[in-house]
Amino acid sequence: MTMTVLNQDQTDLARTVAEIARAELGPYAQRMEETGEFAHDLVERFVEWGWLDLLVPEEYGGDGAGATEWVVMTEQLSRVSLATCSLLEGYGPIVMLRLFGTPDQQKRFFPVLRNGMGCFAGTEPGAGSDIAAITTRAVDKGGYWVLNGAKQYITNGGVADFIAVLATVEPGAGPSAHRLFFLDRRTTAGVETTREEQMIGIRGGSVAGLTFTDVEVPAEDMLQAEAFKAVQVMMDYGRPSTAGMAVGVASAAIDCALDYTLEREAFGRPVYDFQGVSFMIADMATQTEAARLLGYRAAAEVDAGGPRANELSSMAKTFATDVAMKVTTDAVQCLGGAGLMKDYPVERMMRDVKALQILGGTNQIQRLILSRALKKARR
């Protein structure tokens, strides 16, 4: 694990998270994979370890960490289990509250997010990559708003205590009509989980549909900043962390490939000694290290508030998840027939990382963002 680009505190965080993850997460990960059920008891452990409030400001009891620390954490957790790492997807509301929330909103809502699940409800049946096309409607009733609509594929949607909901005051009017609302689900009527999805991987993580039926939200619980901008900044934090997840899984897949091919013999010598295998693993390691460094670079730009935050975040997410897909596929190949069996974790890793190429903005959309940025920079 290369630490040269991290400071001492970040290095210590990586080591601590890695030690706890290796010692504690295995049984939870196995149970989630086998049953496909969300591990509510693991949420309590995440609270105990202080992982849910890493991004919460210190004045509200958190660590006040930045995007780089978030990448460090997701990488180390995903080395053990990407499914358990999905519990951290409540970062979205935390980031928006931290950067754009009013002092009153922060005071009331950070305690909820420090001790439970959060989620961002943006994607809809007809608005995924084109999030500007949302139709969930917000109507101003004077002193409060009423929300009606449906969301789809919401990570942590079925288990979240706190929801940040993106809605529009005029469907079809684009981002200028967007508004963002904070909901404490424990005290808000009209929010229902319509469906818990079963994905190809990340089994045990909650990905759900939500409906909002005449949901009343006090005016003071609406984000005062421009909603679309807040979502973009949230994504700038999230995409490097997705890169961290991808790197974590890829690193674990390399370890599995190494262990197996060094021990397994064919034609009287270890499988690793055949260049067709050892060169493949060398490429896997090189690509993963490059993805790791790009993820750190993007996170550092986000933490600095740099002008390339959006561009580098998209690069990191795209490159790292594509690398992880290739690395895990190659790891299955290195194990041969054994790689297809559930006795070895590489087939799970391959299924898990496929989701990362799609969730949080498909890699095709990331390339669209990047191509536009490159064109704009030439003008």
Short mmCIF file of C-alpha atoms in Angstrom, two decimals:
data_model
loop_
_atom_site.label_atom_id
_atom_site.label_comp_id
_atom_site.label_asym_id
_atom_site.label_seq_id
_atom_site.Cartn_x
_atom_site.Cartn_y
_atom_site.Cartn_z
CA MET A 1 0.00 0.00 0.00
CA THR A 2 1.74 3.17 -1.20
CA MET A 3 1.45 6.10 1.18
CA THR A 4 3.92 8.63 -0.24
CA VAL A 5 1.18 11.02 -1.43
CA LEU A 6 -0.56 11.06 1.96
CA ASN A 7 0.37 13.00 5.08
CA GLN A 8 0.95 11.27 8.41
CA ASP A 9 -2.63 11.67 9.67
CA GLN A 10 -4.03 10.24 6.44
CA THR A 11 -1.54 7.37 6.57
CA ASP A 12 -2.57 6.62 10.15
CA LEU A 13 -6.24 6.70 9.15
CA ALA A 14 -5.59 4.22 6.34
CA ARG A 15 -3.76 1.89 8.70
CA THR A 16 -6.46 2.09 11.39
CA VAL A 17 -9.34 1.49 8.98
CA ALA A 18 -7.47 -1.38 7.32
CA GLU A 19 -6.80 -3.07 10.67
CA ILE A 20 -10.41 -2.80 11.83
CA ALA A 21 -11.76 -3.87 8.45
CA ARG A 22 -9.59 -6.98 8.31
CA ALA A 23 -10.41 -7.93 11.89
CA GLU A 24 -14.12 -7.14 12.00
CA LEU A 25 -15.84 -6.95 8.62
CA GLY A 26 -15.42 -10.49 7.31
CA PRO A 27 -18.46 -12.06 9.02
CA TYR A 28 -20.72 -9.14 8.07
CA ALA A 29 -19.53 -9.24 4.47
CA GLN A 30 -20.14 -12.98 4.23
CA ARG A 31 -23.62 -12.69 5.68
CA MET A 32 -24.57 -9.83 3.37
CA GLU A 33 -23.32 -11.75 0.33
CA GLU A 34 -25.19 -14.93 1.29
CA THR A 35 -28.50 -13.39 2.37
CA GLY A 36 -28.63 -10.19 0.32
CA GLU A 37 -29.93 -8.44 3.43
CA PHE A 38 -28.83 -5.09 4.79
CA ALA A 39 -26.70 -5.35 7.94
CA HIS A 40 -28.48 -3.02 10.38
CA ASP A 41 -26.22 -4.18 13.19
CA LEU A 42 -23.17 -3.12 11.19
CA VAL A 43 -24.47 0.46 11.16
CA GLU A 44 -24.06 0.45 14.94
CA ARG A 45 -20.45 -0.63 14.55
CA PHE A 46 -19.78 2.10 11.98
CA VAL A 47 -21.14 4.62 14.51
CA GLU A 48 -18.92 3.10 17.20
CA TRP A 49 -15.83 3.37 15.00
CA GLY A 50 -16.68 6.96 14.01
CA TRP A 51 -16.91 6.23 10.32
CA LEU A 52 -20.32 7.75 9.59
CA ASP A 53 -19.30 11.20 10.79
CA LEU A 54 -15.83 11.46 9.27
CA LEU A 55 -16.98 14.38 7.08
CA VAL A 56 -19.14 16.04 9.75
CA PRO A 57 -17.54 19.28 11.01
CA GLU A 58 -15.75 19.12 14.36
CA GLU A 59 -18.11 21.65 15.96
CA TYR A 60 -20.92 19.13 15.45
CA GLY A 61 -19.00 16.16 16.84
CA GLY A 62 -17.41 14.83 13.66
CA ASP A 63 -13.84 14.71 12.40
CA GLY A 64 -14.12 17.49 9.85
CA ALA A 65 -12.17 15.40 7.36
CA GLY A 66 -11.97 16.09 3.65
CA ALA A 67 -12.31 14.27 0.35
CA THR A 68 -8.84 12.74 0.62
CA GLU A 69 -9.62 11.08 3.95
CA TRP A 70 -12.88 9.84 2.48
CA VAL A 71 -11.00 8.19 -0.40
CA VAL A 72 -8.56 6.64 2.07
CA MET A 73 -11.43 5.14 4.03
CA THR A 74 -13.39 3.79 1.07
CA GLU A 75 -10.27 2.18 -0.38
CA GLN A 76 -9.43 0.31 2.79
CA LEU A 77 -12.99 -0.84 3.47
CA SER A 78 -13.47 -2.04 -0.11
CA ARG A 79 -10.37 -4.20 0.10
CA VAL A 80 -12.46 -6.34 2.45
CA SER A 81 -15.98 -5.76 1.16
CA LEU A 82 -17.52 -3.25 -1.23
CA ALA A 83 -20.97 -4.08 0.14
CA THR A 84 -20.05 -2.97 3.66
CA CYS A 85 -18.49 0.18 2.23
CA SER A 86 -21.84 1.08 0.64
CA LEU A 87 -23.07 2.03 4.12
CA LEU A 88 -21.02 5.21 3.75
CA GLU A 89 -23.13 6.51 0.86
CA GLY A 90 -24.78 8.97 3.23
CA TYR A 91 -21.90 11.30 2.47
CA GLY A 92 -24.09 13.27 0.01
CA PRO A 93 -26.38 14.98 2.51
CA ILE A 94 -23.38 15.54 4.82
CA VAL A 95 -21.42 17.36 2.12
CA MET A 96 -24.38 19.51 1.11
CA LEU A 97 -25.16 20.39 4.72
CA ARG A 98 -21.53 21.10 5.47
CA LEU A 99 -20.91 23.36 2.48
CA PHE A 100 -24.31 24.92 1.87
CA GLY A 101 -26.55 24.34 4.90
CA THR A 102 -27.63 27.09 7.26
CA PRO A 103 -26.36 27.01 10.87
CA ASP A 104 -29.86 25.99 11.99
CA GLN A 105 -30.01 23.12 9.49
CA GLN A 106 -26.56 21.93 10.51
CA LYS A 107 -27.42 22.05 14.19
CA ARG A 108 -30.61 20.02 13.71
CA PHE A 109 -29.53 17.50 11.09
CA PHE A 110 -25.90 16.62 11.70
CA PRO A 111 -26.80 14.62 14.85
CA VAL A 112 -29.13 12.47 12.72
CA LEU A 113 -26.41 11.78 10.16
CA ARG A 114 -23.78 11.03 12.80
CA ASN A 115 -25.81 8.11 14.11
CA GLY A 116 -27.73 6.73 11.16
CA MET A 117 -28.03 6.27 7.43
CA GLY A 118 -28.49 9.08 4.96
CA CYS A 119 -29.19 9.15 1.24
CA PHE A 120 -29.48 11.50 -1.72
CA ALA A 121 -32.66 10.98 -3.73
CA GLY A 122 -32.01 12.29 -7.21
CA THR A 123 -32.41 9.52 -9.81
CA GLU A 124 -35.89 8.90 -11.19
CA PRO A 125 -37.40 6.35 -13.61
CA GLY A 126 -37.09 8.92 -16.39
CA ALA A 127 -34.09 10.88 -15.11
CA GLY A 128 -30.85 9.10 -14.39
CA SER A 129 -27.85 10.41 -16.27
CA ASP A 130 -30.00 13.39 -17.33
CA ILE A 131 -30.79 14.47 -13.79
CA ALA A 132 -31.97 17.85 -15.08
CA ALA A 133 -35.09 16.02 -16.34
CA ILE A 134 -36.48 15.18 -12.89
CA THR A 135 -40.24 15.48 -12.43
CA THR A 136 -40.63 15.13 -8.65
CA ARG A 137 -42.63 18.28 -7.97
CA ALA A 138 -42.25 20.80 -5.16
CA VAL A 139 -45.13 23.22 -4.60
CA ASP A 140 -44.71 26.27 -2.36
CA LYS A 141 -47.61 26.50 0.08
CA GLY A 142 -46.27 29.48 2.00
CA GLY A 143 -44.27 28.43 5.03
CA TYR A 144 -43.93 24.88 3.79
CA TRP A 145 -43.50 22.88 0.59
CA VAL A 146 -45.38 19.82 -0.67
CA LEU A 147 -43.47 17.13 -2.55
CA ASN A 148 -44.93 14.54 -4.92
CA GLY A 149 -43.03 12.14 -7.14
CA ALA A 150 -40.98 8.96 -7.35
CA LYS A 151 -37.28 8.15 -7.14
CA GLN A 152 -35.43 5.04 -8.30
CA TYR A 153 -32.14 3.24 -7.59
CA ILE A 154 -31.43 5.25 -4.44
CA THR A 155 -28.45 3.91 -2.49
CA ASN A 156 -29.47 3.48 1.17
CA GLY A 157 -32.99 4.50 0.12
CA GLY A 158 -34.68 1.72 2.03
CA VAL A 159 -32.79 2.26 5.29
CA ALA A 160 -32.02 5.98 5.48
CA ASP A 161 -33.14 8.07 8.44
CA PHE A 162 -32.28 11.25 6.56
CA ILE A 163 -32.99 12.06 2.91
CA ALA A 164 -31.83 14.90 0.71
CA VAL A 165 -34.46 15.12 -2.05
CA LEU A 166 -33.98 16.87 -5.36
CA ALA A 167 -37.23 18.26 -6.76
CA THR A 168 -38.38 20.82 -9.30
CA VAL A 169 -40.84 23.67 -9.06
CA GLU A 170 -41.48 23.39 -12.82
CA PRO A 171 -40.87 20.09 -14.66
CA GLY A 172 -39.03 20.66 -17.91
CA ALA A 173 -37.57 24.00 -16.84
CA GLY A 174 -34.12 22.57 -16.14
CA PRO A 175 -31.67 23.12 -13.28
CA SER A 176 -32.81 26.68 -12.51
CA ALA A 177 -36.11 25.23 -11.26
CA HIS A 178 -34.48 22.65 -8.99
CA ARG A 179 -34.79 22.79 -5.22
CA LEU A 180 -33.25 20.53 -2.61
CA PHE A 181 -35.01 19.53 0.61
CA PHE A 182 -33.82 17.86 3.80
CA LEU A 183 -36.16 15.26 5.33
CA ASP A 184 -35.89 13.52 8.68
CA ARG A 185 -37.69 10.37 7.63
CA ARG A 186 -38.43 9.35 11.20
CA THR A 187 -40.82 12.29 11.60
CA THR A 188 -41.98 12.86 8.01
CA ALA A 189 -45.19 11.34 6.65
CA GLY A 190 -45.76 10.33 3.04
CA VAL A 191 -42.39 8.76 2.21
CA GLU A 192 -42.56 5.11 1.20
CA THR A 193 -40.07 2.51 0.03
CA THR A 194 -41.54 0.94 -3.09
CA ARG A 195 -38.92 -1.63 -3.96
CA GLU A 196 -35.61 -3.00 -2.70
CA GLU A 197 -33.55 -3.86 -5.76
CA GLN A 198 -31.36 -6.95 -6.13
CA MET A 199 -28.22 -6.09 -8.05
CA ILE A 200 -25.62 -8.21 -9.79
CA GLY A 201 -23.18 -7.35 -7.01
CA ILE A 202 -22.87 -5.37 -3.75
CA ARG A 203 -25.35 -7.80 -2.24
CA GLY A 204 -26.74 -6.64 1.08
CA GLY A 205 -26.48 -2.98 0.18
CA SER A 206 -29.77 -1.09 0.06
CA VAL A 207 -30.76 0.23 -3.38
CA ALA A 208 -34.41 1.19 -3.35
CA GLY A 209 -37.24 3.07 -4.97
CA LEU A 210 -38.98 5.84 -3.04
CA THR A 211 -42.31 7.61 -3.45
CA PHE A 212 -43.24 11.00 -2.03
CA THR A 213 -46.97 11.54 -1.60
CA ASP A 214 -48.05 14.96 -0.34
CA VAL A 215 -44.92 15.17 1.77
CA GLU A 216 -44.90 18.42 3.73
CA VAL A 217 -41.49 20.01 4.28
CA PRO A 218 -41.02 23.18 6.35
CA ALA A 219 -39.61 26.08 4.36
CA GLU A 220 -36.60 26.24 6.66
CA ASP A 221 -35.62 22.70 5.57
CA MET A 222 -35.00 23.71 1.97
CA LEU A 223 -31.37 24.24 0.94
CA GLN A 224 -30.84 27.95 0.44
CA ALA A 225 -28.06 27.53 -2.12
CA GLU A 226 -28.51 26.67 -5.79
CA ALA A 227 -29.60 23.02 -5.75
CA PHE A 228 -27.95 21.93 -8.98
CA LYS A 229 -24.62 23.45 -7.94
CA ALA A 230 -24.82 21.67 -4.57
CA VAL A 231 -25.40 18.36 -6.34
CA GLN A 232 -22.41 18.97 -8.61
CA VAL A 233 -20.14 19.70 -5.64
CA MET A 234 -21.45 16.60 -3.87
CA MET A 235 -20.52 14.56 -6.93
CA ASP A 236 -17.03 16.07 -6.88
CA TYR A 237 -16.61 14.61 -3.40
CA GLY A 238 -18.23 11.31 -4.32
CA ARG A 239 -16.45 10.38 -7.52
CA PRO A 240 -12.95 10.19 -6.02
CA SER A 241 -14.41 8.03 -3.25
CA THR A 242 -15.86 5.74 -5.93
CA ALA A 243 -12.36 5.59 -7.37
CA GLY A 244 -11.14 4.61 -3.91
CA MET A 245 -13.69 1.81 -3.76
CA ALA A 246 -12.59 0.54 -7.16
CA VAL A 247 -8.92 0.63 -6.18
CA GLY A 248 -9.66 -1.23 -2.96
CA VAL A 249 -11.42 -4.07 -4.76
CA ALA A 250 -8.77 -4.20 -7.48
CA SER A 251 -6.02 -4.41 -4.85
CA ALA A 252 -7.77 -7.29 -3.14
CA ALA A 253 -8.21 -9.06 -6.48
CA ILE A 254 -4.49 -8.75 -7.18
CA ASP A 255 -3.72 -10.28 -3.79
CA CYS A 256 -5.99 -13.22 -4.57
CA ALA A 257 -4.44 -13.72 -8.00
CA LEU A 258 -0.94 -13.62 -6.54
CA ASP A 259 -1.71 -16.05 -3.72
CA TYR A 260 -3.37 -18.55 -6.01
CA THR A 261 -0.88 -18.49 -8.87
CA LEU A 262 2.14 -18.71 -6.57
CA GLU A 263 0.71 -21.80 -4.88
CA ARG A 264 -1.00 -23.52 -7.80
CA GLU A 265 1.28 -25.68 -9.96
CA ALA A 266 0.94 -26.71 -13.60
CA PHE A 267 3.45 -28.63 -15.67
CA GLY A 268 5.67 -28.96 -12.64
CA ARG A 269 6.01 -25.31 -11.64
CA PRO A 270 3.92 -22.49 -10.12
CA VAL A 271 1.40 -20.99 -12.50
CA TYR A 272 2.87 -17.57 -11.71
CA ASP A 273 6.14 -18.56 -13.39
CA PHE A 274 4.45 -18.56 -16.79
CA GLN A 275 4.86 -15.12 -18.34
CA GLY A 276 1.30 -15.16 -19.64
CA VAL A 277 0.18 -15.02 -16.02
CA SER A 278 2.92 -13.02 -14.27
CA PHE A 279 2.90 -10.29 -16.94
CA MET A 280 -0.89 -10.04 -16.62
CA ILE A 281 -0.59 -9.53 -12.87
CA ALA A 282 2.20 -6.97 -13.38
CA ASP A 283 -0.14 -4.97 -15.62
CA MET A 284 -2.94 -5.30 -13.07
CA ALA A 285 -0.69 -3.85 -10.35
CA THR A 286 0.54 -1.01 -12.57
CA GLN A 287 -2.95 0.04 -13.62
CA THR A 288 -4.27 -0.12 -10.06
CA GLU A 289 -1.45 2.06 -8.75
CA ALA A 290 -2.13 4.63 -11.46
CA ALA A 291 -5.83 4.63 -10.52
CA ARG A 292 -4.96 5.06 -6.84
CA LEU A 293 -2.78 8.09 -7.52
CA LEU A 294 -5.39 9.72 -9.80
CA GLY A 295 -8.00 9.24 -7.08
CA TYR A 296 -5.76 10.96 -4.53
CA ARG A 297 -4.99 13.75 -7.01
CA ALA A 298 -8.67 14.39 -7.64
CA ALA A 299 -9.47 14.38 -3.92
CA ALA A 300 -6.66 16.83 -3.23
CA GLU A 301 -8.08 19.17 -5.88
CA VAL A 302 -11.51 18.95 -4.25
CA ASP A 303 -10.06 19.68 -0.81
CA ALA A 304 -8.18 22.69 -2.19
CA GLY A 305 -11.28 24.02 -3.95
CA GLY A 306 -9.28 23.92 -7.14
CA PRO A 307 -10.62 24.78 -10.60
CA ARG A 308 -10.15 21.23 -11.92
CA ALA A 309 -12.14 19.48 -9.18
CA ASN A 310 -15.03 18.49 -11.44
CA GLU A 311 -12.76 17.41 -14.29
CA LEU A 312 -10.34 15.38 -12.18
CA SER A 313 -13.14 13.76 -10.18
CA SER A 314 -14.72 12.50 -13.39
CA MET A 315 -11.34 11.28 -14.63
CA ALA A 316 -10.66 9.42 -11.38
CA LYS A 317 -14.05 7.74 -11.26
CA THR A 318 -13.93 6.68 -14.90
CA PHE A 319 -10.36 5.45 -14.98
CA ALA A 320 -10.41 3.65 -11.64
CA THR A 321 -13.68 1.82 -12.20
CA ASP A 322 -12.66 0.75 -15.71
CA VAL A 323 -9.33 -0.46 -14.30
CA ALA A 324 -11.07 -2.35 -11.51
CA MET A 325 -13.39 -4.06 -13.97
CA LYS A 326 -10.42 -5.21 -16.04
CA VAL A 327 -8.33 -6.20 -13.02
CA THR A 328 -11.06 -8.28 -11.42
CA THR A 329 -11.87 -9.95 -14.74
CA ASP A 330 -8.19 -10.77 -15.19
CA ALA A 331 -8.04 -12.08 -11.62
CA VAL A 332 -10.82 -14.54 -12.45
CA GLN A 333 -8.81 -15.56 -15.50
CA CYS A 334 -5.67 -16.07 -13.40
CA LEU A 335 -7.53 -18.54 -11.19
CA GLY A 336 -8.91 -20.42 -14.18
CA GLY A 337 -11.81 -22.67 -13.30
CA ALA A 338 -11.43 -21.86 -9.61
CA GLY A 339 -12.10 -18.23 -10.40
CA LEU A 340 -15.64 -19.09 -11.41
CA MET A 341 -16.41 -20.72 -8.08
CA LYS A 342 -17.83 -19.03 -5.01
CA ASP A 343 -15.10 -20.71 -2.95
CA TYR A 344 -12.88 -17.83 -4.09
CA PRO A 345 -13.82 -14.13 -3.76
CA VAL A 346 -12.70 -12.93 -7.19
CA GLU A 347 -16.02 -13.70 -8.87
CA ARG A 348 -17.77 -11.58 -6.23
CA MET A 349 -15.26 -8.78 -6.75
CA MET A 350 -15.91 -8.83 -10.49
CA ARG A 351 -19.67 -8.60 -9.92
CA ASP A 352 -19.28 -5.88 -7.32
CA VAL A 353 -17.15 -3.48 -9.35
CA LYS A 354 -19.43 -3.62 -12.38
CA ALA A 355 -21.86 -1.49 -10.43
CA LEU A 356 -19.21 1.19 -9.92
CA GLN A 357 -18.99 1.83 -13.66
CA ILE A 358 -22.66 2.78 -13.59
CA LEU A 359 -23.57 4.20 -10.18
CA GLY A 360 -22.79 7.85 -9.43
CA GLY A 361 -22.93 8.78 -13.10
CA THR A 362 -22.12 6.25 -15.80
CA ASN A 363 -18.63 6.28 -17.25
CA GLN A 364 -20.11 7.33 -20.56
CA ILE A 365 -21.53 10.43 -18.88
CA GLN A 366 -18.16 11.08 -17.23
CA ARG A 367 -16.53 11.01 -20.64
CA LEU A 368 -19.15 13.45 -21.91
CA ILE A 369 -18.30 15.80 -19.03
CA LEU A 370 -14.61 15.47 -19.77
CA SER A 371 -14.93 15.95 -23.52
CA ARG A 372 -16.92 19.17 -22.96
CA ALA A 373 -14.34 20.42 -20.46
CA LEU A 374 -11.49 19.75 -22.89
CA LYS A 375 -13.31 21.57 -25.69
CA LYS A 376 -14.09 24.52 -23.45
CA ALA A 377 -10.45 24.78 -22.35
CA ARG A 378 -9.32 25.17 -25.97
CA ARG A 379 -11.51 28.18 -26.60
#
